[in-house]
PDB file of C-alpha atoms in Angstrom:
ATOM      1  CA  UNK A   1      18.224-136.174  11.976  1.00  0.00           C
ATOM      2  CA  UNK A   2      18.546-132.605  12.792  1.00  0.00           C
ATOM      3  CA  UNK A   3      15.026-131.783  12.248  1.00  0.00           C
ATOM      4  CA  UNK A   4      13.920-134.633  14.250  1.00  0.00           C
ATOM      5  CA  UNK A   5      16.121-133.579  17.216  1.00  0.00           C
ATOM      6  CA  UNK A   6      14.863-130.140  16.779  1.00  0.00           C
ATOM      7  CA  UNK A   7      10.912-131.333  16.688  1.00  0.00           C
ATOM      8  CA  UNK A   8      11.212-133.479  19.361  1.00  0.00           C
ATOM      9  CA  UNK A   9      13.562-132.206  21.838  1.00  0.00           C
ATOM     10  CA  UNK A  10      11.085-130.256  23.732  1.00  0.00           C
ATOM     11  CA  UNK A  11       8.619-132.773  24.410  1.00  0.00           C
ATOM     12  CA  UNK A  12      11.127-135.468  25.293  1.00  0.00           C
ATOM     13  CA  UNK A  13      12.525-132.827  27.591  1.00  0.00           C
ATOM     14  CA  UNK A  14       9.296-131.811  29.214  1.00  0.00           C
ATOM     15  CA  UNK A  15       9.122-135.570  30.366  1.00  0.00           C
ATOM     16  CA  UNK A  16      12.726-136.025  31.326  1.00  0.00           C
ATOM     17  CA  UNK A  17      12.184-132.787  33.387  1.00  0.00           C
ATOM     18  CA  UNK A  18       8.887-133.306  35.256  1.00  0.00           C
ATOM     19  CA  UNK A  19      10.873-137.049  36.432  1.00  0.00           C
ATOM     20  CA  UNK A  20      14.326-135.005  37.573  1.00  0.00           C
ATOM     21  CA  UNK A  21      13.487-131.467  38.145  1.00  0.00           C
ATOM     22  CA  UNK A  22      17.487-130.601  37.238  1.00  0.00           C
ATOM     23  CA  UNK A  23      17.827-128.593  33.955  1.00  0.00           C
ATOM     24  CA  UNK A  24      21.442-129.855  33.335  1.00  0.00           C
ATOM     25  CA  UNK A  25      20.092-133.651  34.322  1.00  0.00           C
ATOM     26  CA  UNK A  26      17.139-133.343  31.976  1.00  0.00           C
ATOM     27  CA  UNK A  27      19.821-131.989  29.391  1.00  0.00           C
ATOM     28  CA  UNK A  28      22.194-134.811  29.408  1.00  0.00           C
ATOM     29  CA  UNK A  29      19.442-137.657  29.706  1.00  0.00           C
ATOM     30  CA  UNK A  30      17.926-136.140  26.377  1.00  0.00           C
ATOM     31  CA  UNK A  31      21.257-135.991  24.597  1.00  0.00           C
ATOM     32  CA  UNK A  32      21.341-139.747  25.707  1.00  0.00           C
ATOM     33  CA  UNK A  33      18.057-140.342  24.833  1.00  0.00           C
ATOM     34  CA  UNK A  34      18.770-139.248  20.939  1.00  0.00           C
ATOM     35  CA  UNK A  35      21.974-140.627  21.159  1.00  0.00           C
ATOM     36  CA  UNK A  36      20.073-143.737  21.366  1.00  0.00           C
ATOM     37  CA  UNK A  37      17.466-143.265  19.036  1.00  0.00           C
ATOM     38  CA  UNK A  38      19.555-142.258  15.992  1.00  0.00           C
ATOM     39  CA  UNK A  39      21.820-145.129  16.282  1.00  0.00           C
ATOM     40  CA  UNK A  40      18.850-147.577  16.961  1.00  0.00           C
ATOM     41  CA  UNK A  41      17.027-145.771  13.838  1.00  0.00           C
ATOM     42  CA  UNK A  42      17.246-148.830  12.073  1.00  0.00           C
ATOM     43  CA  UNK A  43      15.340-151.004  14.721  1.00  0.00           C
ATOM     44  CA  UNK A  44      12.045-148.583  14.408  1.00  0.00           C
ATOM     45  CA  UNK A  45       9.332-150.416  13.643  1.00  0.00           C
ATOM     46  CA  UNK A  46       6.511-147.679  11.989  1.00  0.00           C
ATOM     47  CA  UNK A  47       3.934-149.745  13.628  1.00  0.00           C
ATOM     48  CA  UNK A  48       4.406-147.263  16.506  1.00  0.00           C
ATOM     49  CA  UNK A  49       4.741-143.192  16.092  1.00  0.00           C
ATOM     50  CA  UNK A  50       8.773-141.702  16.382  1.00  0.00           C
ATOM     51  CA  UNK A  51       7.511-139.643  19.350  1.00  0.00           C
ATOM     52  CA  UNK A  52       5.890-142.956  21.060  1.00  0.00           C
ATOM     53  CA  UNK A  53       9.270-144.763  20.749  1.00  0.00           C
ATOM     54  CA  UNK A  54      11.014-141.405  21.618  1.00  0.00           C
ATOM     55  CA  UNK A  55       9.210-141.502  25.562  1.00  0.00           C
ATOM     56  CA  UNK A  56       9.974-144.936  26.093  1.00  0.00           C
ATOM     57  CA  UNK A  57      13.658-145.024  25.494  1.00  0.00           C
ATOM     58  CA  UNK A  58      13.135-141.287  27.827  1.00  0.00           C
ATOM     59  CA  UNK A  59      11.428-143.356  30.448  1.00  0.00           C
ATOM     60  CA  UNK A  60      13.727-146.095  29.947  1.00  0.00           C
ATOM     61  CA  UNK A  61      16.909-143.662  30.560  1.00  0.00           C
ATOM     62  CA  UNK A  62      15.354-141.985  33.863  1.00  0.00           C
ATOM     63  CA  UNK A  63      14.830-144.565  35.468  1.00  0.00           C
ATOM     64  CA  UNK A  64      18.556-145.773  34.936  1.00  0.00           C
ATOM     65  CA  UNK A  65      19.487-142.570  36.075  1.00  0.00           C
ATOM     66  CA  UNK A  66      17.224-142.423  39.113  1.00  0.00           C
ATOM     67  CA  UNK A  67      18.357-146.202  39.906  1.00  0.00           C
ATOM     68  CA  UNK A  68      21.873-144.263  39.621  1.00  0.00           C
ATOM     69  CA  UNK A  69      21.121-141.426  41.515  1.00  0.00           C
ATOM     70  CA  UNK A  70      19.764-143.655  44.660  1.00  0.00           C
ATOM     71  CA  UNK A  71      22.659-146.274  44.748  1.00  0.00           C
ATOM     72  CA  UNK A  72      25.297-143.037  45.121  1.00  0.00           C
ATOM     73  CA  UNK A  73      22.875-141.767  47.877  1.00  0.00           C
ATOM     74  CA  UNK A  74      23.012-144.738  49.525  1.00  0.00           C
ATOM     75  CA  UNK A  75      26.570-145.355  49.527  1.00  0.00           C
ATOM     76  CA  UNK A  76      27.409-141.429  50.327  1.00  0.00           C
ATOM     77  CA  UNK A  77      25.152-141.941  53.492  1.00  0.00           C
ATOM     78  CA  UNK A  78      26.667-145.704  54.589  1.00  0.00           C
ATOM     79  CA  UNK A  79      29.428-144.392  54.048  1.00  0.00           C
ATOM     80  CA  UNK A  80      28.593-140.959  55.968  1.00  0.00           C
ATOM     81  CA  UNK A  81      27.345-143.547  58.681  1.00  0.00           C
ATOM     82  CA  UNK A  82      30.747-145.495  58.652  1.00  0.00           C
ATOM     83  CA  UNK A  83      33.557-142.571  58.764  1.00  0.00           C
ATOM     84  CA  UNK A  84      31.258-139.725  60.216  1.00  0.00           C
ATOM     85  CA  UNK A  85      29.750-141.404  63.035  1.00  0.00           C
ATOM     86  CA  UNK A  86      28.730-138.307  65.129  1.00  0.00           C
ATOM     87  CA  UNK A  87      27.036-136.618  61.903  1.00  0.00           C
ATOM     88  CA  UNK A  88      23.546-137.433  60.673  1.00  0.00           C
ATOM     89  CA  UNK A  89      23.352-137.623  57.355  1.00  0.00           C
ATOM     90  CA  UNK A  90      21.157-134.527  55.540  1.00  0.00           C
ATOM     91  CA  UNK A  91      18.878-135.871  53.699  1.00  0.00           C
ATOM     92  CA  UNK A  92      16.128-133.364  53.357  1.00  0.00           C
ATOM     93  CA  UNK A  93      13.249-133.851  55.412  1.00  0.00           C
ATOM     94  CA  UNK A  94      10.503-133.955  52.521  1.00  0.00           C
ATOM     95  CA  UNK A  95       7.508-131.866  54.885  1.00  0.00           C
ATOM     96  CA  UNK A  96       9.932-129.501  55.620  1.00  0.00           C
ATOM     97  CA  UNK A  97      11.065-129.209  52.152  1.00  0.00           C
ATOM     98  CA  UNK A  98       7.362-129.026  51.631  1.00  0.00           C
ATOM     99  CA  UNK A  99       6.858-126.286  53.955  1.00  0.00           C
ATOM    100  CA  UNK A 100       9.614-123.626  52.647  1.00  0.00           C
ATOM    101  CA  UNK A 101       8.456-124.706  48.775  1.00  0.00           C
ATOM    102  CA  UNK A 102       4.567-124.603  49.057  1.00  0.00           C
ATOM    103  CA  UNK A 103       1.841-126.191  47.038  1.00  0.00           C
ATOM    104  CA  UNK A 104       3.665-127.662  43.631  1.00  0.00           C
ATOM    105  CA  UNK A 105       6.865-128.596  45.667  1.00  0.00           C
ATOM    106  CA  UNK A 106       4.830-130.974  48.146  1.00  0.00           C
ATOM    107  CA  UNK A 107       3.683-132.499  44.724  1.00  0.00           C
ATOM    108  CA  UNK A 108       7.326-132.844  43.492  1.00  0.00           C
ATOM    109  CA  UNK A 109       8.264-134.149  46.456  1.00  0.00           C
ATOM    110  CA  UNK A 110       5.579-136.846  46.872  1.00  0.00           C
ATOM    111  CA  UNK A 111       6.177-137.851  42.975  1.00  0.00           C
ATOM    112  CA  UNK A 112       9.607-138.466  43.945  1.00  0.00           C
ATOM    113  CA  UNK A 113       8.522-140.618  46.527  1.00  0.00           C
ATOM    114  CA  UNK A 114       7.020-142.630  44.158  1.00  0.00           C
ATOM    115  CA  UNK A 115       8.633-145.617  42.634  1.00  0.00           C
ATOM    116  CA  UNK A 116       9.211-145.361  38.881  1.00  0.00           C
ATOM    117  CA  UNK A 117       6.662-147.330  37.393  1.00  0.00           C
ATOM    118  CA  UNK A 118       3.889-145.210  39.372  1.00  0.00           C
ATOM    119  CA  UNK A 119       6.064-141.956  38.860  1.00  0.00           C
ATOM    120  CA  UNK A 120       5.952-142.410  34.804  1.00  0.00           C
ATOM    121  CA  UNK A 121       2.195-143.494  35.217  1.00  0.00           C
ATOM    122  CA  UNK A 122       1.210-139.874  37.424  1.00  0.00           C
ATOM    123  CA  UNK A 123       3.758-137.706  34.751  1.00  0.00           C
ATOM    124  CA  UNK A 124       2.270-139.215  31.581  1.00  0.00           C
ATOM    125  CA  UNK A 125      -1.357-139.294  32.981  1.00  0.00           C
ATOM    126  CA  UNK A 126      -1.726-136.412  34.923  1.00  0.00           C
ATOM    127  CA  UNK A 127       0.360-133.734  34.340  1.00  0.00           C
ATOM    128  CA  UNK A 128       1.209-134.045  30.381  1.00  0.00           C
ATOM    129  CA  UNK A 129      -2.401-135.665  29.914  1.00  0.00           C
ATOM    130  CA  UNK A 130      -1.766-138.309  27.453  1.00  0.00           C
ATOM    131  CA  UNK A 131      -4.637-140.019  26.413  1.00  0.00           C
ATOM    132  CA  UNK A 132      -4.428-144.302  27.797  1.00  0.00           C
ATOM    133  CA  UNK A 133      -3.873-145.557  24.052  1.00  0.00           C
ATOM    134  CA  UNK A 134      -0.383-143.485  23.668  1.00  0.00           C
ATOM    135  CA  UNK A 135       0.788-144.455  26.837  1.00  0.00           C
ATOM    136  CA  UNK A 136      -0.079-147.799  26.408  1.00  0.00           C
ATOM    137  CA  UNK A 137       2.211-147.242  23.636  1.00  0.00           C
ATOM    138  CA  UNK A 138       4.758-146.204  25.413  1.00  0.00           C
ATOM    139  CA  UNK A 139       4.768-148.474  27.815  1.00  0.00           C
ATOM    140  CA  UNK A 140       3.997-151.830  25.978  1.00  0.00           C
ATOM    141  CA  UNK A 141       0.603-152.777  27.920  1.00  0.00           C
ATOM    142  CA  UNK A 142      -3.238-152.568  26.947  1.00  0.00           C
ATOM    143  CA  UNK A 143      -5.028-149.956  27.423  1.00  0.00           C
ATOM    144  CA  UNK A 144      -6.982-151.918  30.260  1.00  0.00           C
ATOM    145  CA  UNK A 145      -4.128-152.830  32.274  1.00  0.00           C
ATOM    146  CA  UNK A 146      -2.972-148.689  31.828  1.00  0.00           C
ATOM    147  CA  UNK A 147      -5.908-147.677  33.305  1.00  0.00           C
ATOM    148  CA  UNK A 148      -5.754-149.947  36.058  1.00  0.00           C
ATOM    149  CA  UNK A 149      -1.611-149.191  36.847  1.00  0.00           C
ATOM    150  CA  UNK A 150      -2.717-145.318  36.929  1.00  0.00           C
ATOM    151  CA  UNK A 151      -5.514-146.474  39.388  1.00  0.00           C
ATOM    152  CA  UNK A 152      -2.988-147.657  41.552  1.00  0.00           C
ATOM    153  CA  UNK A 153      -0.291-145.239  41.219  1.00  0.00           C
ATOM    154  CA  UNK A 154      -2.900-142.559  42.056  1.00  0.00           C
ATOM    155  CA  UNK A 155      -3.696-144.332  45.092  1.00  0.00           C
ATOM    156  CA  UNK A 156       0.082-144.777  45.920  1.00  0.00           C
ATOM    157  CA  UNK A 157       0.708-141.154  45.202  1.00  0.00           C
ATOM    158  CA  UNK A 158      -2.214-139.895  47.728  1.00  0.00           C
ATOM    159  CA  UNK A 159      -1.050-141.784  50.201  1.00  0.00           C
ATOM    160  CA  UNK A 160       2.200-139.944  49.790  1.00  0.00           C
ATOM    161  CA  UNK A 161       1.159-136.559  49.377  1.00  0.00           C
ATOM    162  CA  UNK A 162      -1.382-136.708  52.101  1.00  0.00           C
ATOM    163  CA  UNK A 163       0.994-136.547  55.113  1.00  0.00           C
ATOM    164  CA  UNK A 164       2.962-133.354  53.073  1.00  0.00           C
ATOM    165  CA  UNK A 165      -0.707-131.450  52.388  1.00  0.00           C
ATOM    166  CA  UNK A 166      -1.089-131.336  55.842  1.00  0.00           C
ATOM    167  CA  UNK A 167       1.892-130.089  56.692  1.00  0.00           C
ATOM    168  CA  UNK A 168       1.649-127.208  54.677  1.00  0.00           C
ATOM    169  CA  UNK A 169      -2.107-126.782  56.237  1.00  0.00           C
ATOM    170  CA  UNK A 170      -3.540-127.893  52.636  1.00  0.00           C
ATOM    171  CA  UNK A 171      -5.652-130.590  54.200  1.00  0.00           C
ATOM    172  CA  UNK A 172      -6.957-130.525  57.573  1.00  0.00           C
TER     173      UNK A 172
ATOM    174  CA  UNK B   1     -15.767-151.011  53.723  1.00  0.00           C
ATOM    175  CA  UNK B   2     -19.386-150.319  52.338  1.00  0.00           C
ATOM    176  CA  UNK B   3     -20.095-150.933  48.294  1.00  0.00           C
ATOM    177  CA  UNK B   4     -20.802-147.013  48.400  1.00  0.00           C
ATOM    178  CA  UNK B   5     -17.188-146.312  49.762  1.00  0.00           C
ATOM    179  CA  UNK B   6     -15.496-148.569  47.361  1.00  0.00           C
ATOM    180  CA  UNK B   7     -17.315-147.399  44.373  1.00  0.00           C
ATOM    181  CA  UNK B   8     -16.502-143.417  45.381  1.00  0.00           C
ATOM    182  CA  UNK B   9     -12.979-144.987  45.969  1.00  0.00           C
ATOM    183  CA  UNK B  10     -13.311-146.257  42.364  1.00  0.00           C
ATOM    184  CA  UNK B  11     -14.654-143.007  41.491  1.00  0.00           C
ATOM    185  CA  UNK B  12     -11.554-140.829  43.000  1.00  0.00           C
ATOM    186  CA  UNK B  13      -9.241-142.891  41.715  1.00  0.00           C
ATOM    187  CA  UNK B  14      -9.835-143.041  38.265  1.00  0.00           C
ATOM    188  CA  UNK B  15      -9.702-139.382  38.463  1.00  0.00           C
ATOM    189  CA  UNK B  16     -13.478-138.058  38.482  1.00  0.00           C
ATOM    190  CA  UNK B  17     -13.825-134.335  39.317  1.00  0.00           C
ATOM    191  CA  UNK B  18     -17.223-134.211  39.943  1.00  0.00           C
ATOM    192  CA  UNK B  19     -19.363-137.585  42.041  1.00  0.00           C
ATOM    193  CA  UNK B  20     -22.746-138.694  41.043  1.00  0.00           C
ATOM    194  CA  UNK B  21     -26.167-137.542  43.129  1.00  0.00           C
ATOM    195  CA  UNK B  22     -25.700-141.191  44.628  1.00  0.00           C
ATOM    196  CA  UNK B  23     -22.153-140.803  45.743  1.00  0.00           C
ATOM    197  CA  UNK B  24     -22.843-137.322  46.795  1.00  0.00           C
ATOM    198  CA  UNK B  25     -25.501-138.232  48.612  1.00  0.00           C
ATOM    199  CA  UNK B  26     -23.646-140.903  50.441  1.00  0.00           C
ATOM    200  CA  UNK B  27     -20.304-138.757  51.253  1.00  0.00           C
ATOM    201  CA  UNK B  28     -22.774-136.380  53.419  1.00  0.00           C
ATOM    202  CA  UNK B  29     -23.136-138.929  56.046  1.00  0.00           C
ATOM    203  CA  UNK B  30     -19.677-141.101  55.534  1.00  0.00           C
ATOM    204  CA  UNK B  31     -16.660-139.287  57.643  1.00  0.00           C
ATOM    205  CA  UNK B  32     -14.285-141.767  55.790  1.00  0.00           C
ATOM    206  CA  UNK B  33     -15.189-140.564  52.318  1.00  0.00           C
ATOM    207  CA  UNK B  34     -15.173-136.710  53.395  1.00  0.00           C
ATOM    208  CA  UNK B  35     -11.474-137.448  54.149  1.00  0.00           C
ATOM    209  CA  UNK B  36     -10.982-139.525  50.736  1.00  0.00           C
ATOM    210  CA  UNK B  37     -12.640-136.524  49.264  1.00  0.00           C
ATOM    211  CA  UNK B  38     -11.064-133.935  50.742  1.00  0.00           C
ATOM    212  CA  UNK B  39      -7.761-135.402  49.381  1.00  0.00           C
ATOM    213  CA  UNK B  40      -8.844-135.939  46.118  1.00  0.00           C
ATOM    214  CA  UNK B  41      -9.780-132.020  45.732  1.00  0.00           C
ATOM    215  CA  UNK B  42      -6.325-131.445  47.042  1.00  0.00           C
ATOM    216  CA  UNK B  43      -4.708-133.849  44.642  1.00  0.00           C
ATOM    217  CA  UNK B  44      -6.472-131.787  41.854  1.00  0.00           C
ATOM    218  CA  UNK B  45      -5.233-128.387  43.106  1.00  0.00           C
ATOM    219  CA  UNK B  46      -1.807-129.587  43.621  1.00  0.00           C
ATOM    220  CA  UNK B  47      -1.992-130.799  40.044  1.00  0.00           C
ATOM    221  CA  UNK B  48      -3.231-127.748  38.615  1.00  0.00           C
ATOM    222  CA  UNK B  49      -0.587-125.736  40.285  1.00  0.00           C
ATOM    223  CA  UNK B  50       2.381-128.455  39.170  1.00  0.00           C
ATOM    224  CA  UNK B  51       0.707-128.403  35.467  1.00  0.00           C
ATOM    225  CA  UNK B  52       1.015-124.540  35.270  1.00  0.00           C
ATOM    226  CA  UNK B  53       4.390-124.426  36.400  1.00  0.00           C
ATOM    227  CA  UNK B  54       6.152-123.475  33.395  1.00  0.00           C
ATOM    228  CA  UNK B  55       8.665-125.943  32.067  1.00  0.00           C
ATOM    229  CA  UNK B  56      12.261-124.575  30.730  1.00  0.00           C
ATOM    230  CA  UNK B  57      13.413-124.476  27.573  1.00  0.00           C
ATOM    231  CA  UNK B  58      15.948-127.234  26.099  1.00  0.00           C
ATOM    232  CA  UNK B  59      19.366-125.290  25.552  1.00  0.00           C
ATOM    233  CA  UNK B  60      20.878-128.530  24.498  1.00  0.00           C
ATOM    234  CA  UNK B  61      22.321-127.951  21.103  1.00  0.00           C
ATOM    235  CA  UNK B  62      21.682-129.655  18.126  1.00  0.00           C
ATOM    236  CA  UNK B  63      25.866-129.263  17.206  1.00  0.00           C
ATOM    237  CA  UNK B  64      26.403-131.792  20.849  1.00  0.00           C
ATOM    238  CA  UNK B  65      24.348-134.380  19.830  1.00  0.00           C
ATOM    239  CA  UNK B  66      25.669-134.332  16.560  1.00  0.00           C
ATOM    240  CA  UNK B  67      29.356-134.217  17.405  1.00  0.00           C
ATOM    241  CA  UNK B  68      28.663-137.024  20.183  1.00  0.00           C
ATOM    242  CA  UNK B  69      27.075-139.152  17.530  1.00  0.00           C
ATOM    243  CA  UNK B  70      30.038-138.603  15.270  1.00  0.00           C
ATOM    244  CA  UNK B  71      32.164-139.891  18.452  1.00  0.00           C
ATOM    245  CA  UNK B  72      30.399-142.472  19.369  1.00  0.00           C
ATOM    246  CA  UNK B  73      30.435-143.610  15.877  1.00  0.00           C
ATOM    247  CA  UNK B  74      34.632-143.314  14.903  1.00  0.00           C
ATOM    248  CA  UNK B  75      34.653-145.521  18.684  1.00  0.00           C
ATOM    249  CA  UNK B  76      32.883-148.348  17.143  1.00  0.00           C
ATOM    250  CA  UNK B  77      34.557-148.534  14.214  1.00  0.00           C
ATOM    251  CA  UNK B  78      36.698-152.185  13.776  1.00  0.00           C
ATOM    252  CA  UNK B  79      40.200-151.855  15.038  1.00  0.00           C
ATOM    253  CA  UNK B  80      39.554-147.771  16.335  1.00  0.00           C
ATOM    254  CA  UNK B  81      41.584-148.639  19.355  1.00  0.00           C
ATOM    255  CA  UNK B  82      44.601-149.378  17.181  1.00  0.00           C
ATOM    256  CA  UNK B  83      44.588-146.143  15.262  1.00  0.00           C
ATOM    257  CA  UNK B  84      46.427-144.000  18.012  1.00  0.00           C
ATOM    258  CA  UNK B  85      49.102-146.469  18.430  1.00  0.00           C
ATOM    259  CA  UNK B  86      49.530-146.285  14.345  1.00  0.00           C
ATOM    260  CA  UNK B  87      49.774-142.744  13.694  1.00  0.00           C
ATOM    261  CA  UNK B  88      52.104-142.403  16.766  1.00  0.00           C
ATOM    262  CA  UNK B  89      54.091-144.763  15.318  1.00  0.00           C
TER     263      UNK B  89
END
């Protein structure tokens, strides 16, 4: 098990990252994510590679945790808007965020935008550049109806990123 | 929306980096598709500069994951909850 964790911690953890960003986050959902694997060992079928199985129970965990991490946002701002009636909540304004980060952070911040089915589609696709049969893998579907999701998700993700291009004078 | 704007649509969006003499041809006189175009080549560079953003290196031990496992494993063992109460006793 050890030198499975130690092959495949890296990758796992290059996915978990690009989808939180947070070192210590990206640590603890890939001790969860082997957690899971080695005492679900028994249920791999070898029809699909370790690694493929791997990124889905990754995928699977981040967007538990980014279901998590939205719910406590939106009950620390209700209840900012209950007991704190005179403060605004300070949720960061994404262009400025944009603005002080630059180029790669506008990207970040558009991703995060995104919801997580078109998020896993733009990581997997486009920045780790797996090829449409793994990720169809991954994710369960046909090639076909990959190619079509990642269609969309680009589309979805331009939309997005536009507005924050601008604002750092990246588009005109 | 013209066939020529939906097919360069097509074309954008399944992630072309380069258009066809045809499409070319037609973004020279559309306005929409310079704008559609503009933010493709924009996508790309903003990809480029998230892809060569170095990603950190996993600290997480191999000894946590281990000793979680063995933790997780004594907790699921019949009657676990019972052994405290024993050896007190």
């Amino acid at each position: 098990m050890e030198e499975l964790y130690l092959r495949y911690r890296q990758p796992v953890f290059r996915i978990v990252y690009r989808s939180t960003r947070n070192i210590d986050e990206a640590e603890d959902i890939v001790q969860d994510v082997f957690l899971k694997a080695f005492e679900r060992l028994h249920t791999f079928r070898e029809q699909s590679r370790f690694s493929t199985w791997l990124m889905r129970i990754a995928l699977n965990l981040c967007t538990d945790r980014a279901r998590m991490r939205q719910r406590r946002q939106e009950l620390l701002e209700r209840e900012a808007d209950h007991k704190l009636a005179w403060c605004h909540p300070d949720a960061p304004d994404p262009i400025e965020t944009a603005q002080q980060n630059a180029f790669h952070e506008a990207f970040y911040t558009a991703l995060n935008q995104l919801p997580d089915h078109h998020r896993q589609l733009i990581i997997l696709r486009d920045l780790e550049e797996m090829d449409y049969e793994t990720i169809a893998q991954i994710l369960g579907a046909s090639v076909g109806a990959v190619k079509l999701r990642v269609m969309r998700a680009r589309r979805a993700f331009k939309a997005k990123l536009e507005p924050l291009l601008r604002a750092i004078g990246e588009l005109e | 929306m013209k066939r020529l704007c939906r097919e360069l649509e097509r074309h954008l969006e399944s992630g072309a980096e380069h258009l066809p003499d045809a499409l070319r041809a037609h973004l020279a006189g559309c306005a929409k598709c310079q704008r559609a175009w503009r933010l493709h080549q924009a996508y790309q560079r903003a990809l480029r500069a998230a892809q060569s953003e170095p990603t950190p290196a996993c600290e997480l031990p191999w000894s946590r994951v281990q000793a979680q496992l063995a933790a997780r494993a004594v907790s699921r063992r019949p009657f676990a909850w019972l052994r405290p109460a024993l050896a007190w006793a």
